[in-house]
């Protein structure tokens, strides 16, 4: 049965929720599901903005048929070719063989690579700044390369200020009927999934997001329609501030995340002692994460959130404990930068992990690694307590506005 929402007088959400998928991109856990958003404009011509994943294909077709009634589908705008949005292109063509497809040159190239069979006569290639009228509505096409793939663009309705923002401003999490940002408590219920989505999916491409934000600042946006998560119709400052910080790698909060890798609880004990000392000295925004238990996508998200990171790790096979190594590799791959880092290392006979972690951090941009370091040889000692006090002082000192 159809399940749609009206956004404006002539624009409908025709997407759907995915509750069954455990891992987005087969990597990132999505316990709250995810939505695949698609939008249908009923103007003199009818225009579909992006499609959806296979998983909700039946719902999607029912939605489109319900909204179109007896009308044909004239155009399909593909802002982003990744299969979670483009999988249904061929099915749409099967249902509406006269539909014309508007997208970028690279997007059509990718469609070919993915094996889509599309008549070149039905394709209309657009570039940055092109516009097209569909009746009352005139759409401006704006390139958005690497947000999140190179072919991506966004579409802006010059008539009513609706921005079809592709992956930008999206989030993990299923909508469950609540389409608009003001129908949910975003800061309470959605921000963690939005941050985890941004940082893990688009986080690497901060400069490209900055470029898109600059373009967006020049247009009068009234509604933002992303391809995942809620549609935004107010409170843009909140969302833009988050995107500005994330894409500039500026922490959201002054705080300490302690990521620890512990085999028998001794490194965890050191992490707890450190947390206690920080709180006792007035820094209570302290959070501990067992690197073996907390999914790396969550660790990455929190890394974008906090200003200070303490890496506390046991030595393993004369190297970095594997889950900690995985976290560091993900940090590097996602271009994490501008953080203050402290190191706590442990090794019962050949403590290598501290220098190896620092070496990896030095391969990242603008990481301030504190000189103060705590070295454990199996478990905490009284001397370690003194080292820990110095480390706490160094962390707090680095937090002072200079
Ligand atoms: Fe939601 Fe880059 O696809």
XYZ file of C-alpha atoms and ligand atoms in Angstrom:
405
model
C 0.000 0.000 0.000
C 1.203 3.522 -0.775
C 2.832 5.479 2.050
C 3.668 9.061 1.030
C 3.968 12.519 2.571
C 3.142 15.875 1.046
C 5.940 18.446 1.314
C 4.473 21.378 -0.608
C 1.330 21.767 -2.710
C 2.909 19.864 -5.576
C 5.874 18.018 -4.091
C 5.652 14.595 -2.437
C 8.026 12.340 -0.535
C 7.735 8.930 -2.185
C 10.618 7.135 -0.466
C 10.545 4.601 2.317
C 12.208 3.153 5.395
C 14.559 0.189 5.569
C 14.363 -1.602 8.931
C 15.858 -4.960 8.019
C 19.345 -3.969 6.921
C 21.954 -4.447 9.662
C 24.925 -2.793 7.997
C 24.784 0.273 5.749
C 27.261 -0.186 2.896
C 27.763 -3.592 4.556
C 30.013 -1.812 7.078
C 28.140 0.562 9.384
C 25.555 -0.756 11.890
C 22.167 0.931 11.587
C 20.116 -0.259 14.582
C 17.597 2.544 13.923
C 17.351 1.648 10.222
C 17.672 4.148 7.399
C 15.362 5.922 4.991
C 15.809 6.178 1.254
C 14.199 9.436 0.213
C 12.831 10.197 -3.221
C 10.703 13.164 -4.244
C 8.033 13.584 -6.908
C 7.090 16.985 -8.318
C 3.753 17.423 -10.062
C 4.203 20.384 -12.366
C 3.142 20.756 -15.985
C 5.714 18.028 -16.372
C 6.166 15.403 -13.662
C 9.652 15.043 -12.201
C 11.101 12.371 -9.925
C 14.190 13.356 -7.937
C 16.337 10.245 -7.420
C 15.105 6.706 -6.799
C 15.671 4.293 -3.892
C 17.422 1.081 -2.911
C 16.139 -2.291 -4.175
C 15.068 -3.138 -0.632
C 12.043 -0.853 -0.748
C 11.395 -1.066 -4.490
C 7.827 -2.336 -4.268
C 6.807 0.397 -1.827
C 8.472 2.980 -4.041
C 6.605 1.983 -7.204
C 3.285 1.921 -5.302
C 4.015 5.412 -3.973
C 4.798 6.815 -7.405
C 1.732 5.266 -9.014
C -0.453 6.621 -6.224
C 0.863 10.181 -6.552
C 0.917 10.242 -10.346
C -2.530 8.638 -10.672
C -3.139 8.581 -14.432
C -0.270 10.894 -15.291
C 2.908 9.763 -16.966
C 6.358 10.318 -15.481
C 8.143 12.812 -17.721
C 11.529 13.281 -16.057
C 13.819 11.601 -13.582
C 16.606 13.730 -12.080
C 19.472 11.643 -10.712
C 21.461 13.735 -8.266
C 23.474 10.795 -6.957
C 24.193 7.523 -8.738
C 25.128 5.336 -5.758
C 22.899 2.243 -5.821
C 21.163 3.035 -2.507
C 19.468 5.791 -4.539
C 19.811 4.733 -8.156
C 19.012 1.017 -7.995
C 15.461 1.542 -9.236
C 16.292 3.542 -12.366
C 15.685 0.651 -14.748
C 12.429 -0.304 -12.991
C 11.194 3.247 -13.363
C 11.994 3.084 -17.076
C 10.102 -0.216 -17.331
C 7.020 1.388 -15.753
C 7.406 4.710 -17.576
C 9.259 4.047 -20.854
C 8.943 7.655 -22.038
C 10.733 9.106 -19.019
C 13.754 11.285 -19.748
C 16.710 11.194 -17.399
C 18.619 14.265 -16.288
C 22.009 13.868 -14.670
C 25.718 14.626 -14.937
C 28.030 13.168 -17.550
C 29.907 11.176 -14.910
C 26.656 9.855 -13.515
C 25.637 8.453 -16.918
C 29.100 6.949 -17.182
C 28.614 5.231 -13.825
C 25.150 3.985 -14.854
C 26.851 2.278 -17.760
C 29.499 0.798 -15.449
C 26.775 -0.573 -13.168
C 25.164 -2.232 -16.187
C 22.057 -0.060 -16.466
C 20.550 -0.218 -19.934
C 19.430 3.284 -20.763
C 18.670 4.633 -24.222
C 21.157 7.500 -24.773
C 18.368 9.364 -26.591
C 16.518 9.605 -23.257
C 19.472 11.116 -21.399
C 19.954 14.834 -20.804
C 23.345 15.834 -19.433
C 23.530 18.915 -17.226
C 26.467 20.847 -15.831
C 26.918 23.372 -13.032
C 24.607 26.335 -13.499
C 22.241 24.757 -16.024
C 18.541 25.336 -15.437
C 15.431 23.626 -16.728
C 11.765 24.592 -16.453
C 9.121 21.960 -15.930
C 6.172 24.385 -15.981
C 5.892 26.618 -12.935
C 9.089 25.255 -11.403
C 12.550 26.129 -12.672
C 15.356 23.899 -11.385
C 18.998 24.913 -11.064
C 21.599 22.143 -11.173
C 24.678 22.570 -8.984
C 27.718 20.298 -9.040
C 28.556 18.645 -5.706
C 31.548 16.429 -6.489
C 32.644 14.069 -3.679
C 29.527 14.729 -1.639
C 29.709 11.826 -1.600
C 30.758 10.416 -5.005
C 32.408 12.342 -7.845
C 29.321 12.404 -10.043
C 27.039 13.987 -7.433
C 25.044 17.152 -7.927
C 22.261 18.895 -6.047
C 19.134 20.451 -7.555
C 17.613 23.698 -6.377
C 14.053 24.734 -7.148
C 14.321 28.443 -7.933
C 10.541 28.783 -7.746
C 9.962 27.681 -4.151
C 13.423 27.334 -2.578
C 13.487 23.550 -2.241
C 16.992 22.107 -2.246
C 17.330 18.457 -3.264
C 20.629 17.979 -1.456
C 21.554 14.366 -2.330
C 23.652 12.808 0.471
C 24.333 16.185 2.074
C 22.365 16.835 5.290
C 21.337 13.167 5.471
C 21.282 10.815 8.431
C 21.031 7.178 9.424
C 17.716 6.302 11.093
C 14.306 5.406 9.744
C 11.659 8.101 9.614
C 8.767 6.008 10.933
C 6.228 8.492 9.628
C 7.960 11.613 10.932
C 9.278 13.226 7.760
C 10.083 16.753 8.919
C 12.809 17.916 11.287
C 10.214 19.706 13.439
C 8.291 16.465 13.921
C 11.224 14.946 15.841
C 13.533 16.006 18.635
C 16.575 16.072 16.377
C 19.117 17.170 18.960
C 18.002 14.424 21.334
C 17.085 11.547 19.020
C 18.864 12.097 15.693
C 22.092 14.040 16.068
C 24.226 11.022 16.955
C 23.060 9.140 13.867
C 23.403 12.257 11.714
C 26.962 12.771 12.944
C 27.817 9.096 12.476
C 26.370 9.206 8.972
C 28.225 12.371 7.982
C 31.572 11.490 9.518
C 31.750 7.949 8.186
C 30.189 8.511 4.766
C 31.250 12.030 3.796
C 33.778 12.900 6.526
C 36.791 12.399 4.293
C 35.626 15.125 1.923
C 35.463 18.173 4.200
C 36.835 20.643 1.617
C 34.229 19.482 -0.927
C 31.458 19.922 1.635
C 32.808 23.394 2.394
C 32.640 24.196 -1.300
C 28.992 23.081 -1.422
C 28.170 25.079 1.730
C 29.624 28.196 0.099
C 27.417 27.664 -2.950
C 24.406 27.050 -0.687
C 25.012 30.301 1.196
C 24.236 32.181 -1.999
C 20.741 30.780 -2.458
C 17.550 31.312 -0.494
C 16.799 27.837 0.823
C 13.318 27.202 2.236
C 13.310 23.400 2.445
C 16.153 20.857 2.360
C 15.277 17.445 0.950
C 18.163 15.007 1.555
C 18.331 11.422 0.343
C 18.362 9.997 3.896
C 16.707 11.174 7.115
C 14.376 14.060 7.889
C 13.394 16.857 5.496
C 14.401 20.240 6.951
C 11.952 23.142 6.794
C 13.319 25.358 9.592
C 16.216 25.665 12.058
C 18.753 25.554 9.207
C 21.312 27.368 11.391
C 21.551 24.307 13.645
C 22.227 21.947 10.760
C 24.564 24.285 8.895
C 26.589 24.914 12.051
C 27.098 21.176 12.514
C 28.074 20.729 8.855
C 30.418 23.686 9.011
C 32.205 22.260 12.043
C 32.361 18.701 10.756
C 33.631 19.707 7.329
C 36.287 21.988 8.847
C 37.211 19.263 11.356
C 36.430 21.659 14.216
C 35.349 19.838 17.412
C 31.785 20.400 18.575
C 32.684 20.167 22.251
C 35.613 20.686 24.566
C 35.883 17.229 26.046
C 37.966 14.093 26.309
C 37.243 10.758 24.688
C 39.363 7.992 26.123
C 39.621 5.097 23.708
C 41.182 2.091 25.405
C 42.399 -1.302 24.245
C 42.698 -3.648 27.189
C 43.178 -7.440 27.271
C 42.982 -8.136 31.006
C 41.614 -4.911 32.434
C 44.868 -3.164 33.375
C 44.853 -0.629 30.535
C 41.145 -0.143 31.205
C 42.037 0.578 34.842
C 44.535 3.204 33.704
C 41.860 4.743 31.482
C 39.457 4.857 34.454
C 42.086 6.461 36.685
C 42.707 9.076 34.020
C 38.975 9.773 33.708
C 38.656 10.175 37.472
C 41.602 12.563 37.670
C 40.193 14.674 34.826
C 36.811 14.914 36.511
C 38.389 15.729 39.876
C 40.192 18.622 38.227
C 36.992 19.966 36.718
C 36.769 18.368 33.270
C 33.641 16.242 33.501
C 32.973 15.983 29.768
C 34.932 12.724 29.717
C 33.838 9.565 27.940
C 35.384 6.094 27.818
C 35.182 3.689 24.879
C 36.339 0.075 24.803
C 37.809 -0.161 21.306
C 36.984 -3.878 21.232
C 33.304 -3.268 21.931
C 32.347 0.059 20.407
C 31.950 -0.059 16.636
C 34.562 1.955 14.807
C 31.871 4.031 13.064
C 30.767 5.193 16.526
C 34.368 5.929 17.516
C 34.849 8.018 14.374
C 31.665 9.927 15.070
C 32.753 10.727 18.619
C 36.217 11.674 17.369
C 34.608 14.404 15.240
C 32.678 15.516 18.320
C 35.345 15.992 20.988
C 38.437 18.171 21.121
C 40.735 15.752 22.952
C 41.399 12.072 22.428
C 43.361 9.782 24.691
C 44.575 6.575 23.073
C 45.295 3.955 25.729
C 46.500 0.697 24.259
C 48.219 -2.518 25.094
C 51.045 -3.711 22.828
C 50.014 -6.710 20.718
C 52.371 -8.801 18.550
C 54.914 -5.999 19.038
C 52.432 -3.677 17.381
C 49.196 -1.794 17.936
C 46.269 -3.817 19.285
C 44.269 -4.715 16.132
C 40.966 -2.909 16.893
C 42.946 0.202 17.932
C 44.942 -0.065 14.712
C 41.688 -0.321 12.753
C 40.376 2.817 14.482
C 43.558 4.751 13.708
C 43.469 3.626 10.080
C 39.860 4.792 9.815
C 40.784 8.157 11.372
C 43.505 8.550 8.775
C 41.297 7.434 5.881
C 38.559 9.865 6.926
C 40.990 12.776 7.131
C 40.429 13.405 10.852
C 42.557 16.349 11.955
C 42.895 19.241 14.400
C 42.677 17.161 17.564
C 44.819 17.113 20.694
C 45.941 13.576 21.419
C 47.455 11.944 24.490
C 48.921 8.473 24.644
C 48.862 5.830 27.358
C 50.791 2.702 26.437
C 51.127 -0.719 28.006
C 53.516 -3.590 27.330
C 54.676 -6.367 29.619
C 58.056 -6.892 27.950
C 58.494 -4.770 24.793
C 56.252 -1.747 24.920
C 56.039 -0.566 21.323
C 52.496 0.663 20.973
C 52.975 4.288 22.051
C 55.624 5.149 19.486
C 53.721 3.278 16.771
C 50.505 5.166 17.520
C 52.362 8.490 17.524
C 53.977 7.559 14.208
C 50.506 6.967 12.718
C 49.185 10.233 14.187
C 52.102 12.120 12.630
C 50.890 10.914 9.237
C 47.608 12.790 9.836
C 47.072 16.541 9.513
C 47.282 19.048 12.365
C 47.341 16.558 15.208
C 48.730 17.981 18.441
C 50.279 15.006 20.237
C 51.114 15.860 23.847
C 54.654 15.116 25.008
C 53.410 13.794 28.335
C 52.872 10.057 28.044
C 52.089 7.279 30.503
C 53.880 3.959 30.095
C 52.609 0.894 31.946
C 54.508 -2.351 32.249
C 51.465 -4.572 32.759
C 49.580 -2.608 35.424
C 49.374 0.801 37.100
C 52.001 1.706 39.704
C 52.326 4.663 42.057
C 54.859 6.154 39.614
C 52.222 5.865 36.898
C 49.884 7.887 39.109
C 52.401 10.741 39.070
C 52.800 10.440 35.285
C 49.022 10.454 34.980
C 48.813 13.668 37.025
C 51.230 15.323 34.584
C 49.211 14.046 31.654
C 45.984 15.398 33.148
C 47.632 18.801 33.707
C 48.874 18.806 30.105
C 45.409 17.961 28.774
C 43.746 20.668 30.848
C 46.423 23.188 29.955
C 45.913 22.491 26.256
C 42.195 23.188 26.699
C 42.780 26.729 27.845
C 41.934 29.328 25.236
C 45.252 30.757 24.129
Fe 23.212 7.486 0.202
Fe 26.256 8.143 -1.313
O 24.590 7.324 -1.057
